[in-house]
PDB file of C-alpha atoms in Angstrom:
ATOM      1  CA  MET A   1       0.000   0.000   0.000  1.00  0.00           C
ATOM      2  CA  PRO A   2       1.211   3.567  -0.630  1.00  0.00           C
ATOM      3  CA  GLY A   3       2.821   5.271   2.323  1.00  0.00           C
ATOM      4  CA  ALA A   4       3.054   8.928   3.185  1.00  0.00           C
ATOM      5  CA  ALA A   5       4.740  11.897   1.554  1.00  0.00           C
ATOM      6  CA  LEU A   6       6.042  14.356   4.119  1.00  0.00           C
ATOM      7  CA  LEU A   7       6.511  17.684   2.364  1.00  0.00           C
ATOM      8  CA  ASP A   8       8.765  20.369   3.754  1.00  0.00           C
ATOM      9  CA  VAL A   9       7.248  23.795   3.067  1.00  0.00           C
ATOM     10  CA  ASP A  10       9.798  26.623   3.308  1.00  0.00           C
ATOM     11  CA  GLY A  11      12.136  26.502   0.327  1.00  0.00           C
ATOM     12  CA  THR A  12      10.467  23.377  -1.056  1.00  0.00           C
ATOM     13  CA  LEU A  13       6.874  24.363  -1.823  1.00  0.00           C
ATOM     14  CA  ILE A  14       7.056  28.072  -0.983  1.00  0.00           C
ATOM     15  CA  ASP A  15       9.866  30.423  -2.057  1.00  0.00           C
ATOM     16  CA  THR A  16      10.821  31.726   1.390  1.00  0.00           C
ATOM     17  CA  ASN A  17      14.407  30.819   2.245  1.00  0.00           C
ATOM     18  CA  TYR A  18      15.993  34.098   1.233  1.00  0.00           C
ATOM     19  CA  HIS A  19      13.216  36.080   2.901  1.00  0.00           C
ATOM     20  CA  HIS A  20      13.902  34.120   6.092  1.00  0.00           C
ATOM     21  CA  ALA A  21      17.612  34.864   5.791  1.00  0.00           C
ATOM     22  CA  ILE A  22      16.924  38.599   5.514  1.00  0.00           C
ATOM     23  CA  ALA A  23      14.484  38.493   8.453  1.00  0.00           C
ATOM     24  CA  TRP A  24      17.080  36.762  10.642  1.00  0.00           C
ATOM     25  CA  TYR A  25      19.791  39.175   9.457  1.00  0.00           C
ATOM     26  CA  ARG A  26      17.677  42.159  10.486  1.00  0.00           C
ATOM     27  CA  ALA A  27      16.735  40.544  13.800  1.00  0.00           C
ATOM     28  CA  PHE A  28      20.342  39.786  14.719  1.00  0.00           C
ATOM     29  CA  ARG A  29      21.407  43.331  13.771  1.00  0.00           C
ATOM     30  CA  ALA A  30      18.595  44.817  15.863  1.00  0.00           C
ATOM     31  CA  HIS A  31      20.173  43.170  18.892  1.00  0.00           C
ATOM     32  CA  GLY A  32      23.759  44.061  18.105  1.00  0.00           C
ATOM     33  CA  VAL A  33      24.817  40.817  16.433  1.00  0.00           C
ATOM     34  CA  SER A  34      26.363  41.276  12.993  1.00  0.00           C
ATOM     35  CA  LEU A  35      26.355  38.205  10.749  1.00  0.00           C
ATOM     36  CA  PRO A  36      26.723  37.930   6.955  1.00  0.00           C
ATOM     37  CA  VAL A  37      23.546  36.912   5.159  1.00  0.00           C
ATOM     38  CA  TRP A  38      25.251  34.016   3.389  1.00  0.00           C
ATOM     39  CA  ARG A  39      26.148  32.394   6.717  1.00  0.00           C
ATOM     40  CA  ILE A  40      22.587  32.781   7.962  1.00  0.00           C
ATOM     41  CA  HIS A  41      21.262  31.291   4.731  1.00  0.00           C
ATOM     42  CA  ARG A  42      23.294  28.118   5.265  1.00  0.00           C
ATOM     43  CA  HIS A  43      21.281  27.525   8.443  1.00  0.00           C
ATOM     44  CA  ILE A  44      17.839  28.227   7.005  1.00  0.00           C
ATOM     45  CA  GLY A  45      15.796  25.077   7.409  1.00  0.00           C
ATOM     46  CA  MET A  46      16.565  24.949  11.098  1.00  0.00           C
ATOM     47  CA  GLY A  47      14.088  26.515  13.489  1.00  0.00           C
ATOM     48  CA  GLY A  48      15.180  29.324  15.766  1.00  0.00           C
ATOM     49  CA  ASP A  49      15.904  26.915  18.625  1.00  0.00           C
ATOM     50  CA  GLN A  50      18.682  25.383  16.511  1.00  0.00           C
ATOM     51  CA  LEU A  51      19.659  28.255  14.204  1.00  0.00           C
ATOM     52  CA  VAL A  52      20.410  30.917  16.805  1.00  0.00           C
ATOM     53  CA  PRO A  53      22.845  28.921  18.966  1.00  0.00           C
ATOM     54  CA  ALA A  54      24.436  27.402  15.851  1.00  0.00           C
ATOM     55  CA  LEU A  55      25.261  30.904  14.606  1.00  0.00           C
ATOM     56  CA  VAL A  56      26.039  32.417  18.010  1.00  0.00           C
ATOM     57  CA  PRO A  57      27.425  29.662  20.266  1.00  0.00           C
ATOM     58  CA  GLY A  58      26.860  30.281  23.962  1.00  0.00           C
ATOM     59  CA  ILE A  59      24.259  32.980  23.393  1.00  0.00           C
ATOM     60  CA  ASP A  60      22.365  34.154  26.450  1.00  0.00           C
ATOM     61  CA  ASP A  61      18.829  32.709  26.682  1.00  0.00           C
ATOM     62  CA  GLU A  62      17.216  36.121  27.061  1.00  0.00           C
ATOM     63  CA  LEU A  63      18.983  37.528  24.015  1.00  0.00           C
ATOM     64  CA  HIS A  64      18.163  34.381  22.054  1.00  0.00           C
ATOM     65  CA  GLN A  65      14.452  34.795  22.821  1.00  0.00           C
ATOM     66  CA  ALA A  66      14.539  38.492  21.936  1.00  0.00           C
ATOM     67  CA  ILE A  67      16.138  37.738  18.559  1.00  0.00           C
ATOM     68  CA  GLU A  68      13.502  35.100  17.776  1.00  0.00           C
ATOM     69  CA  GLU A  69      10.707  37.532  18.634  1.00  0.00           C
ATOM     70  CA  THR A  70      12.221  40.219  16.429  1.00  0.00           C
ATOM     71  CA  ARG A  71      12.663  37.704  13.616  1.00  0.00           C
ATOM     72  CA  SER A  72       8.923  37.014  13.698  1.00  0.00           C
ATOM     73  CA  GLU A  73       8.241  40.729  13.404  1.00  0.00           C
ATOM     74  CA  ARG A  74      10.678  41.202  10.539  1.00  0.00           C
ATOM     75  CA  TYR A  75       9.403  38.179   8.642  1.00  0.00           C
ATOM     76  CA  ALA A  76       5.829  39.424   9.030  1.00  0.00           C
ATOM     77  CA  GLU A  77       6.954  42.487   7.043  1.00  0.00           C
ATOM     78  CA  LEU A  78       8.119  40.218   4.198  1.00  0.00           C
ATOM     79  CA  ILE A  79       5.640  37.354   4.130  1.00  0.00           C
ATOM     80  CA  ASP A  80       3.279  38.992   1.623  1.00  0.00           C
ATOM     81  CA  GLU A  81       6.132  38.928  -0.912  1.00  0.00           C
ATOM     82  CA  VAL A  82       6.588  35.136  -0.866  1.00  0.00           C
ATOM     83  CA  GLU A  83       4.965  32.895  -3.456  1.00  0.00           C
ATOM     84  CA  ALA A  84       4.383  29.206  -4.006  1.00  0.00           C
ATOM     85  CA  PHE A  85       6.808  27.591  -6.416  1.00  0.00           C
ATOM     86  CA  ALA A  86       5.402  26.707  -9.824  1.00  0.00           C
ATOM     87  CA  GLN A  87       3.455  23.411  -9.786  1.00  0.00           C
ATOM     88  CA  ALA A  88       3.612  23.010  -5.994  1.00  0.00           C
ATOM     89  CA  HIS A  89      -0.166  22.561  -5.921  1.00  0.00           C
ATOM     90  CA  GLU A  90       0.042  20.063  -8.783  1.00  0.00           C
ATOM     91  CA  LEU A  91       2.694  18.017  -6.952  1.00  0.00           C
ATOM     92  CA  ILE A  92       0.327  17.612  -4.032  1.00  0.00           C
ATOM     93  CA  GLU A  93      -2.381  16.534  -6.468  1.00  0.00           C
ATOM     94  CA  ASP A  94      -0.016  13.987  -8.046  1.00  0.00           C
ATOM     95  CA  LEU A  95       0.845  12.437  -4.705  1.00  0.00           C
ATOM     96  CA  THR A  96      -2.791  12.297  -3.682  1.00  0.00           C
ATOM     97  CA  GLU A  97      -3.683  10.547  -6.945  1.00  0.00           C
ATOM     98  CA  LEU A  98      -0.961   7.983  -6.260  1.00  0.00           C
ATOM     99  CA  GLY A  99      -2.790   7.150  -3.053  1.00  0.00           C
ATOM    100  CA  ALA A 100      -0.208   8.616  -0.706  1.00  0.00           C
ATOM    101  CA  THR A 101      -1.094  10.242   2.581  1.00  0.00           C
ATOM    102  CA  VAL A 102       0.193  13.797   2.118  1.00  0.00           C
ATOM    103  CA  VAL A 103       1.363  15.753   5.155  1.00  0.00           C
ATOM    104  CA  LEU A 104       3.026  19.162   5.253  1.00  0.00           C
ATOM    105  CA  ALA A 105       5.960  18.800   7.647  1.00  0.00           C
ATOM    106  CA  SER A 106       6.492  22.352   8.863  1.00  0.00           C
ATOM    107  CA  SER A 107       7.769  23.918  12.072  1.00  0.00           C
ATOM    108  CA  SER A 108       6.358  27.315  11.100  1.00  0.00           C
ATOM    109  CA  PRO A 109       4.017  29.123  13.495  1.00  0.00           C
ATOM    110  CA  GLN A 110       0.362  28.508  12.694  1.00  0.00           C
ATOM    111  CA  ASN A 111      -0.206  31.996  11.287  1.00  0.00           C
ATOM    112  CA  GLU A 112       2.633  31.571   8.774  1.00  0.00           C
ATOM    113  CA  LEU A 113       1.463  28.097   7.802  1.00  0.00           C
ATOM    114  CA  ASP A 114      -2.076  29.390   7.267  1.00  0.00           C
ATOM    115  CA  HIS A 115      -0.667  31.856   4.728  1.00  0.00           C
ATOM    116  CA  TYR A 116       1.210  29.084   2.946  1.00  0.00           C
ATOM    117  CA  LEU A 117      -1.876  26.882   2.822  1.00  0.00           C
ATOM    118  CA  GLU A 118      -3.715  29.690   1.064  1.00  0.00           C
ATOM    119  CA  LEU A 119      -0.876  30.173  -1.420  1.00  0.00           C
ATOM    120  CA  LEU A 120      -0.876  26.447  -2.164  1.00  0.00           C
ATOM    121  CA  ASP A 121      -4.677  26.214  -2.332  1.00  0.00           C
ATOM    122  CA  ALA A 122      -4.239  22.807  -0.755  1.00  0.00           C
ATOM    123  CA  ARG A 123      -6.314  22.594   2.417  1.00  0.00           C
ATOM    124  CA  LYS A 124      -8.750  20.154   0.837  1.00  0.00           C
ATOM    125  CA  LEU A 125      -5.996  18.042  -0.730  1.00  0.00           C
ATOM    126  CA  LEU A 126      -3.825  17.534   2.326  1.00  0.00           C
ATOM    127  CA  ASP A 127      -4.366  14.848   4.919  1.00  0.00           C
ATOM    128  CA  ALA A 128      -2.626  16.817   7.680  1.00  0.00           C
ATOM    129  CA  TRP A 129       0.081  19.307   8.540  1.00  0.00           C
ATOM    130  CA  THR A 130       2.363  20.101  11.435  1.00  0.00           C
ATOM    131  CA  THR A 131       3.348  23.406  13.012  1.00  0.00           C
ATOM    132  CA  LYS A 132       5.839  24.727  15.534  1.00  0.00           C
ATOM    133  CA  ASP A 133       3.514  23.549  18.316  1.00  0.00           C
ATOM    134  CA  ASP A 134       3.995  19.901  17.322  1.00  0.00           C
ATOM    135  CA  VAL A 135       7.734  19.729  18.036  1.00  0.00           C
ATOM    136  CA  ASP A 136      10.107  20.208  20.944  1.00  0.00           C
ATOM    137  CA  ALA A 137      13.167  20.638  18.710  1.00  0.00           C
ATOM    138  CA  THR A 138      13.387  21.582  15.037  1.00  0.00           C
ATOM    139  CA  LYS A 139      15.557  20.180  12.247  1.00  0.00           C
ATOM    140  CA  PRO A 140      18.053  18.599  12.131  1.00  0.00           C
ATOM    141  CA  GLU A 141      16.449  16.860  15.114  1.00  0.00           C
ATOM    142  CA  PRO A 142      13.900  14.254  13.920  1.00  0.00           C
ATOM    143  CA  ASP A 143      10.951  15.586  15.959  1.00  0.00           C
ATOM    144  CA  LEU A 144       9.245  17.218  12.978  1.00  0.00           C
ATOM    145  CA  VAL A 145       9.507  14.105  10.814  1.00  0.00           C
ATOM    146  CA  GLN A 146       8.228  11.938  13.645  1.00  0.00           C
ATOM    147  CA  ALA A 147       5.306  14.319  14.186  1.00  0.00           C
ATOM    148  CA  GLY A 148       4.522  14.089  10.469  1.00  0.00           C
ATOM    149  CA  LEU A 149       4.543  10.301  10.646  1.00  0.00           C
ATOM    150  CA  GLU A 150       2.166  10.406  13.607  1.00  0.00           C
ATOM    151  CA  LYS A 151      -0.185  12.688  11.685  1.00  0.00           C
ATOM    152  CA  ALA A 152       0.011  10.323   8.698  1.00  0.00           C
ATOM    153  CA  GLY A 153      -0.597   7.267  10.841  1.00  0.00           C
ATOM    154  CA  THR A 154       2.246   5.295   9.266  1.00  0.00           C
ATOM    155  CA  SER A 155       5.967   4.609   9.558  1.00  0.00           C
ATOM    156  CA  GLU A 156       6.326   4.205   5.779  1.00  0.00           C
ATOM    157  CA  ALA A 157       7.064   7.559   4.216  1.00  0.00           C
ATOM    158  CA  VAL A 158       9.354   9.647   2.044  1.00  0.00           C
ATOM    159  CA  MET A 159      10.475  13.179   2.856  1.00  0.00           C
ATOM    160  CA  VAL A 160      10.579  15.945   0.248  1.00  0.00           C
ATOM    161  CA  GLY A 161      12.899  18.810   1.128  1.00  0.00           C
ATOM    162  CA  ASP A 162      15.453  21.362  -0.007  1.00  0.00           C
ATOM    163  CA  THR A 163      18.294  21.407   2.531  1.00  0.00           C
ATOM    164  CA  GLY A 164      20.717  19.102   4.248  1.00  0.00           C
ATOM    165  CA  TRP A 165      18.779  19.712   7.461  1.00  0.00           C
ATOM    166  CA  ASP A 166      15.733  18.006   5.904  1.00  0.00           C
ATOM    167  CA  ILE A 167      17.866  15.052   4.875  1.00  0.00           C
ATOM    168  CA  GLU A 168      19.454  14.690   8.307  1.00  0.00           C
ATOM    169  CA  ALA A 169      16.151  14.938  10.171  1.00  0.00           C
ATOM    170  CA  ALA A 170      14.576  12.347   7.885  1.00  0.00           C
ATOM    171  CA  ARG A 171      17.591  10.047   8.167  1.00  0.00           C
ATOM    172  CA  ARG A 172      17.366  10.150  11.959  1.00  0.00           C
ATOM    173  CA  ALA A 173      13.747   9.057  11.608  1.00  0.00           C
ATOM    174  CA  GLY A 174      14.671   6.271   9.171  1.00  0.00           C
ATOM    175  CA  LEU A 175      13.332   7.904   5.985  1.00  0.00           C
ATOM    176  CA  GLU A 176      14.736   8.725   2.559  1.00  0.00           C
ATOM    177  CA  THR A 177      14.564  12.270   1.191  1.00  0.00           C
ATOM    178  CA  VAL A 178      13.918  13.532  -2.328  1.00  0.00           C
ATOM    179  CA  CYS A 179      15.166  17.094  -2.793  1.00  0.00           C
ATOM    180  CA  VAL A 180      14.793  20.155  -4.955  1.00  0.00           C
ATOM    181  CA  ILE A 181      17.507  22.828  -5.100  1.00  0.00           C
ATOM    182  CA  THR A 182      15.062  25.715  -4.723  1.00  0.00           C
ATOM    183  CA  GLY A 183      16.209  26.422  -1.166  1.00  0.00           C
ATOM    184  CA  GLY A 184      19.695  27.383  -2.293  1.00  0.00           C
ATOM    185  CA  TRP A 185      21.680  24.167  -1.737  1.00  0.00           C
ATOM    186  CA  SER A 186      23.414  22.698  -4.780  1.00  0.00           C
ATOM    187  CA  LYS A 187      22.561  19.323  -6.267  1.00  0.00           C
ATOM    188  CA  GLN A 188      25.961  17.917  -5.300  1.00  0.00           C
ATOM    189  CA  GLU A 189      25.666  19.169  -1.716  1.00  0.00           C
ATOM    190  CA  LEU A 190      22.293  17.476  -1.340  1.00  0.00           C
ATOM    191  CA  LEU A 191      23.511  14.230  -2.885  1.00  0.00           C
ATOM    192  CA  ASP A 192      26.566  14.284  -0.620  1.00  0.00           C
ATOM    193  CA  ALA A 193      24.234  14.802   2.349  1.00  0.00           C
ATOM    194  CA  GLY A 194      22.377  11.624   1.394  1.00  0.00           C
ATOM    195  CA  ALA A 195      19.438  12.657  -0.769  1.00  0.00           C
ATOM    196  CA  ALA A 196      17.889   9.767  -2.706  1.00  0.00           C
ATOM    197  CA  ALA A 197      17.335  12.060  -5.713  1.00  0.00           C
ATOM    198  CA  VAL A 198      17.716  15.776  -6.439  1.00  0.00           C
ATOM    199  CA  TYR A 199      15.865  17.950  -8.960  1.00  0.00           C
ATOM    200  CA  GLU A 200      16.183  21.562 -10.068  1.00  0.00           C
ATOM    201  CA  SER A 201      12.503  22.320  -9.587  1.00  0.00           C
ATOM    202  CA  ILE A 202       9.135  20.888  -8.683  1.00  0.00           C
ATOM    203  CA  GLU A 203       8.378  20.701 -12.396  1.00  0.00           C
ATOM    204  CA  GLU A 204      11.364  18.420 -12.949  1.00  0.00           C
ATOM    205  CA  LEU A 205      10.447  16.350  -9.911  1.00  0.00           C
ATOM    206  CA  ARG A 206       6.931  15.868 -11.253  1.00  0.00           C
ATOM    207  CA  ARG A 207       8.254  14.765 -14.660  1.00  0.00           C
ATOM    208  CA  ASN A 208      10.398  12.130 -12.977  1.00  0.00           C
ATOM    209  CA  LEU A 209       8.072  11.132 -10.167  1.00  0.00           C
ATOM    210  CA  ASP A 210       7.904   7.498 -11.240  1.00  0.00           C
ATOM    211  CA  GLU A 211      11.692   7.206 -10.880  1.00  0.00           C
ATOM    212  CA  THR A 212      11.767   8.333  -7.248  1.00  0.00           C
ATOM    213  CA  PRO A 213      10.748   6.710  -3.959  1.00  0.00           C
ATOM    214  CA  LEU A 214       7.658   8.950  -4.243  1.00  0.00           C
ATOM    215  CA  SER A 215       6.257   6.678  -6.952  1.00  0.00           C
ATOM    216  CA  PHE A 216       5.072   4.415  -4.091  1.00  0.00           C
ATOM    217  CA  THR A 217       5.338   1.332  -6.301  1.00  0.00           C
TER     218      THR A 217
END
């Protein structure tokens, strides 16, 4: 029987990674921490619980929380500029037609995820989705993937993502990952990180769906 497709959202279905990098950059600067955008971008895909201490080891808890709160404010100023990637809605349709249980595996706050669901026009297609409230720790910890599996009601699944953090989280949960490079990681980087297959876009992924673990055959 078909299993589940756990779909990462930011950078995979919705073009947000660079907006997130700018929001974090502005939040860090607002609290006196100067970091280059490219370094921040390499950590996009982690949630704030992982990203902030990875970029600023030993950071004070109070400052960490203040930066996360400011990041939310700065991203709220940018979120209306983000768009769904071409054929993201159609990919969800494809997976549904294959009989897969389709779950959005996101650690975004509910208000951000609600916006993405509208952009994807996918509420009626999806079986479930996760939010920040469903996890104790974000990627690369496996909590998000495990929460997605619980929502799907199965242990048989494939992850779809765009960063090495997706691949690592899925690996820790015992799953393979199919990737697109739309989050800003190169094909070779993703293959080296352990991706089962890597595509330049959702369109290319859809054209080759029957050659990936997402064919569910």
